[in-house]
Amino acid sequence: MIPLWMFPLAIATGNTILLKPSEQDPGACMMLAELAKEAGIPDGCVNVIHGQHDAVNFICDHPDIRAISFVGADTAGKHIYERGARNGKRMQCNMGAKNHGVIMPDCNKEQALNQV
Protein backbone atom coordinates (compact mmCIF):
# COMPACT_ATOMS: atom_id res chain seq x y z
CA MET A 1 0.00 0.00 0.00
CA ILE A 2 3.02 2.22 -0.29
CA PRO A 3 2.85 4.93 -2.96
CA LEU A 4 4.81 3.88 -6.02
CA TRP A 5 7.02 6.96 -6.02
CA MET A 6 8.17 6.28 -2.44
CA PHE A 7 9.41 2.70 -2.79
CA PRO A 8 12.99 3.64 -3.80
CA LEU A 9 13.43 5.39 -0.43
CA ALA A 10 12.32 2.27 1.40
CA ILE A 11 14.74 0.07 -0.54
CA ALA A 12 17.63 2.54 -0.22
CA THR A 13 17.23 2.59 3.56
CA GLY A 14 17.38 -1.19 3.84
CA ASN A 15 13.69 -2.00 4.03
CA THR A 16 11.52 -4.30 1.98
CA ILE A 17 8.18 -3.21 0.58
CA LEU A 18 4.84 -4.86 0.07
CA LEU A 19 2.74 -3.29 -2.68
CA LYS A 20 -1.01 -3.84 -2.55
CA PRO A 21 -2.34 -2.48 -5.84
CA SER A 22 -5.92 -1.60 -6.57
CA GLU A 23 -7.80 -4.75 -7.41
CA GLN A 24 -9.39 -2.81 -10.27
CA ASP A 25 -6.08 -2.05 -12.02
CA PRO A 26 -2.98 -3.80 -10.67
CA GLY A 27 -0.98 -3.39 -13.88
CA ALA A 28 1.32 -0.54 -12.82
CA CYS A 29 2.39 -2.32 -9.62
CA MET A 30 3.09 -5.52 -11.48
CA MET A 31 5.20 -3.66 -14.05
CA LEU A 32 7.06 -1.89 -11.26
CA ALA A 33 7.84 -5.20 -9.56
CA GLU A 34 9.13 -6.63 -12.84
CA LEU A 35 11.26 -3.54 -13.50
CA ALA A 36 12.70 -3.76 -9.99
CA LYS A 37 13.67 -7.37 -10.62
CA GLU A 38 15.23 -6.50 -14.00
CA ALA A 39 17.16 -3.67 -12.32
CA GLY A 40 18.77 -6.16 -9.96
CA ILE A 41 16.84 -5.50 -6.77
CA PRO A 42 17.16 -8.76 -4.81
CA ASP A 43 14.24 -11.16 -4.56
CA GLY A 44 12.07 -10.43 -1.55
CA CYS A 45 12.75 -6.69 -1.48
CA VAL A 46 9.78 -5.69 -3.65
CA ASN A 47 6.70 -7.81 -3.01
CA VAL A 48 3.14 -7.63 -4.34
CA ILE A 49 -0.02 -8.87 -2.62
CA HIS A 50 -3.38 -8.95 -4.41
CA GLY A 51 -6.81 -8.89 -2.88
CA GLN A 52 -9.44 -6.76 -1.24
CA HIS A 53 -10.43 -6.49 2.42
CA ASP A 54 -8.68 -9.68 3.52
CA ALA A 55 -5.39 -8.54 1.99
CA VAL A 56 -5.67 -5.11 3.62
CA ASN A 57 -6.46 -6.62 7.01
CA PHE A 58 -3.56 -9.07 6.64
CA ILE A 59 -1.20 -6.13 6.09
CA CYS A 60 -2.65 -4.19 9.03
CA ASP A 61 -2.49 -7.19 11.37
CA HIS A 62 0.76 -8.96 10.45
CA PRO A 63 3.30 -8.60 13.27
CA ASP A 64 6.32 -8.42 10.94
CA ILE A 65 4.97 -5.39 9.07
CA ARG A 66 6.05 -2.37 11.12
CA ALA A 67 4.85 0.57 9.00
CA ILE A 68 2.15 1.28 6.44
CA SER A 69 1.95 4.07 3.89
CA PHE A 70 -1.37 4.42 2.10
CA VAL A 71 -2.71 6.67 -0.65
CA GLY A 72 -6.38 6.49 -1.51
CA ALA A 73 -9.93 7.17 -0.46
CA ASP A 74 -10.94 8.51 2.94
CA THR A 75 -13.05 5.52 3.96
CA ALA A 76 -10.32 2.97 3.24
CA GLY A 77 -7.64 5.21 4.73
CA LYS A 78 -9.51 5.63 8.01
CA HIS A 79 -9.95 1.86 8.32
CA ILE A 80 -6.30 1.20 7.48
CA TYR A 81 -5.05 3.90 9.84
CA GLU A 82 -7.19 2.75 12.77
CA ARG A 83 -6.46 -0.96 12.33
CA GLY A 84 -2.75 -0.51 11.71
CA ALA A 85 -2.31 1.93 14.61
CA ARG A 86 -4.19 -0.44 16.92
CA ASN A 87 -1.57 -3.05 16.01
CA GLY A 88 1.31 -0.70 16.87
CA LYS A 89 2.36 0.17 13.33
CA ARG A 90 3.73 3.50 12.16
CA MET A 91 1.04 4.90 9.91
CA GLN A 92 1.02 7.43 7.08
CA CYS A 93 -2.19 7.83 5.10
CA ASN A 94 -2.64 10.30 2.24
CA MET A 95 -6.38 10.36 1.85
CA GLY A 96 -8.04 12.36 -0.86
CA ALA A 97 -4.56 13.39 -2.11
CA LYS A 98 -4.59 16.46 0.10
CA ASN A 99 -1.75 15.87 2.59
CA HIS A 100 1.24 15.39 0.34
CA GLY A 101 3.74 17.00 2.70
CA VAL A 102 4.78 16.32 6.26
CA ILE A 103 6.27 19.06 8.41
CA MET A 104 8.22 17.60 11.32
CA PRO A 105 8.06 19.25 14.76
CA ASP A 106 11.79 20.12 14.83
CA CYS A 107 11.94 21.85 11.42
CA ASN A 108 12.27 25.53 10.61
CA LYS A 109 8.53 26.10 10.34
CA GLU A 110 8.71 29.40 8.46
CA GLN A 111 10.99 27.91 5.80
CA ALA A 112 8.92 24.71 5.56
CA LEU A 113 5.61 26.55 5.23
CA ASN A 114 7.04 28.74 2.47
CA GLN A 115 8.02 25.60 0.54
CA VAL A 116 4.62 23.96 0.90
Tab-separated table of C-alpha atoms in Angstrom, residues 18-111:
chain	number	residue	atom	x	y	z
A	18	LEU	CA	4.843	-4.857	0.068
A	19	LEU	CA	2.742	-3.292	-2.681
A	20	LYS	CA	-1.008	-3.845	-2.548
A	21	PRO	CA	-2.339	-2.479	-5.838
A	22	SER	CA	-5.923	-1.595	-6.565
A	23	GLU	CA	-7.805	-4.753	-7.407
A	24	GLN	CA	-9.388	-2.806	-10.271
A	25	ASP	CA	-6.084	-2.053	-12.020
A	26	PRO	CA	-2.980	-3.803	-10.667
A	27	GLY	CA	-0.977	-3.391	-13.880
A	28	ALA	CA	1.319	-0.539	-12.817
A	29	CYS	CA	2.387	-2.315	-9.621
A	30	MET	CA	3.094	-5.522	-11.482
A	31	MET	CA	5.200	-3.655	-14.052
A	32	LEU	CA	7.058	-1.888	-11.255
A	33	ALA	CA	7.844	-5.199	-9.556
A	34	GLU	CA	9.129	-6.628	-12.844
A	35	LEU	CA	11.263	-3.541	-13.503
A	36	ALA	CA	12.703	-3.758	-9.990
A	37	LYS	CA	13.674	-7.374	-10.622
A	38	GLU	CA	15.227	-6.500	-14.001
A	39	ALA	CA	17.164	-3.667	-12.324
A	40	GLY	CA	18.765	-6.163	-9.957
A	41	ILE	CA	16.844	-5.495	-6.766
A	42	PRO	CA	17.162	-8.758	-4.808
A	43	ASP	CA	14.243	-11.159	-4.558
A	44	GLY	CA	12.068	-10.432	-1.551
A	45	CYS	CA	12.747	-6.689	-1.483
A	46	VAL	CA	9.778	-5.686	-3.653
A	47	ASN	CA	6.700	-7.811	-3.014
A	48	VAL	CA	3.141	-7.633	-4.338
A	49	ILE	CA	-0.020	-8.870	-2.621
A	50	HIS	CA	-3.381	-8.949	-4.411
A	51	GLY	CA	-6.815	-8.887	-2.883
A	52	GLN	CA	-9.443	-6.764	-1.244
A	53	HIS	CA	-10.432	-6.486	2.417
A	54	ASP	CA	-8.684	-9.683	3.523
A	55	ALA	CA	-5.392	-8.543	1.991
A	56	VAL	CA	-5.673	-5.111	3.616
A	57	ASN	CA	-6.458	-6.622	7.010
A	58	PHE	CA	-3.559	-9.067	6.637
A	59	ILE	CA	-1.203	-6.133	6.091
A	60	CYS	CA	-2.654	-4.189	9.025
A	61	ASP	CA	-2.493	-7.195	11.372
A	62	HIS	CA	0.757	-8.962	10.446
A	63	PRO	CA	3.302	-8.598	13.265
A	64	ASP	CA	6.325	-8.418	10.938
A	65	ILE	CA	4.973	-5.385	9.067
A	66	ARG	CA	6.053	-2.367	11.116
A	67	ALA	CA	4.847	0.569	9.003
A	68	ILE	CA	2.147	1.280	6.437
A	69	SER	CA	1.954	4.070	3.893
A	70	PHE	CA	-1.366	4.425	2.102
A	71	VAL	CA	-2.710	6.668	-0.648
A	72	GLY	CA	-6.380	6.492	-1.513
A	73	ALA	CA	-9.930	7.170	-0.463
A	74	ASP	CA	-10.936	8.512	2.942
A	75	THR	CA	-13.045	5.518	3.957
A	76	ALA	CA	-10.323	2.972	3.240
A	77	GLY	CA	-7.642	5.207	4.734
A	78	LYS	CA	-9.513	5.633	8.007
A	79	HIS	CA	-9.946	1.864	8.319
A	80	ILE	CA	-6.304	1.195	7.483
A	81	TYR	CA	-5.051	3.900	9.839
A	82	GLU	CA	-7.185	2.745	12.770
A	83	ARG	CA	-6.465	-0.961	12.331
A	84	GLY	CA	-2.748	-0.511	11.709
A	85	ALA	CA	-2.306	1.927	14.608
A	86	ARG	CA	-4.193	-0.440	16.918
A	87	ASN	CA	-1.569	-3.052	16.008
A	88	GLY	CA	1.305	-0.705	16.871
A	89	LYS	CA	2.359	0.170	13.327
A	90	ARG	CA	3.735	3.503	12.164
A	91	MET	CA	1.039	4.902	9.906
A	92	GLN	CA	1.018	7.426	7.075
A	93	CYS	CA	-2.185	7.830	5.105
A	94	ASN	CA	-2.639	10.303	2.235
A	95	MET	CA	-6.385	10.356	1.852
A	96	GLY	CA	-8.038	12.360	-0.858
A	97	ALA	CA	-4.564	13.391	-2.109
A	98	LYS	CA	-4.590	16.462	0.100
A	99	ASN	CA	-1.755	15.869	2.587
A	100	HIS	CA	1.235	15.387	0.343
A	101	GLY	CA	3.739	16.998	2.701
A	102	VAL	CA	4.784	16.316	6.260
A	103	ILE	CA	6.271	19.058	8.408
A	104	MET	CA	8.223	17.603	11.320
A	105	PRO	CA	8.061	19.252	14.759
A	106	ASP	CA	11.787	20.116	14.826
A	107	CYS	CA	11.935	21.845	11.424
A	108	ASN	CA	12.272	25.528	10.608
A	109	LYS	CA	8.525	26.105	10.344
A	110	GLU	CA	8.712	29.401	8.456
A	111	GLN	CA	10.986	27.906	5.796
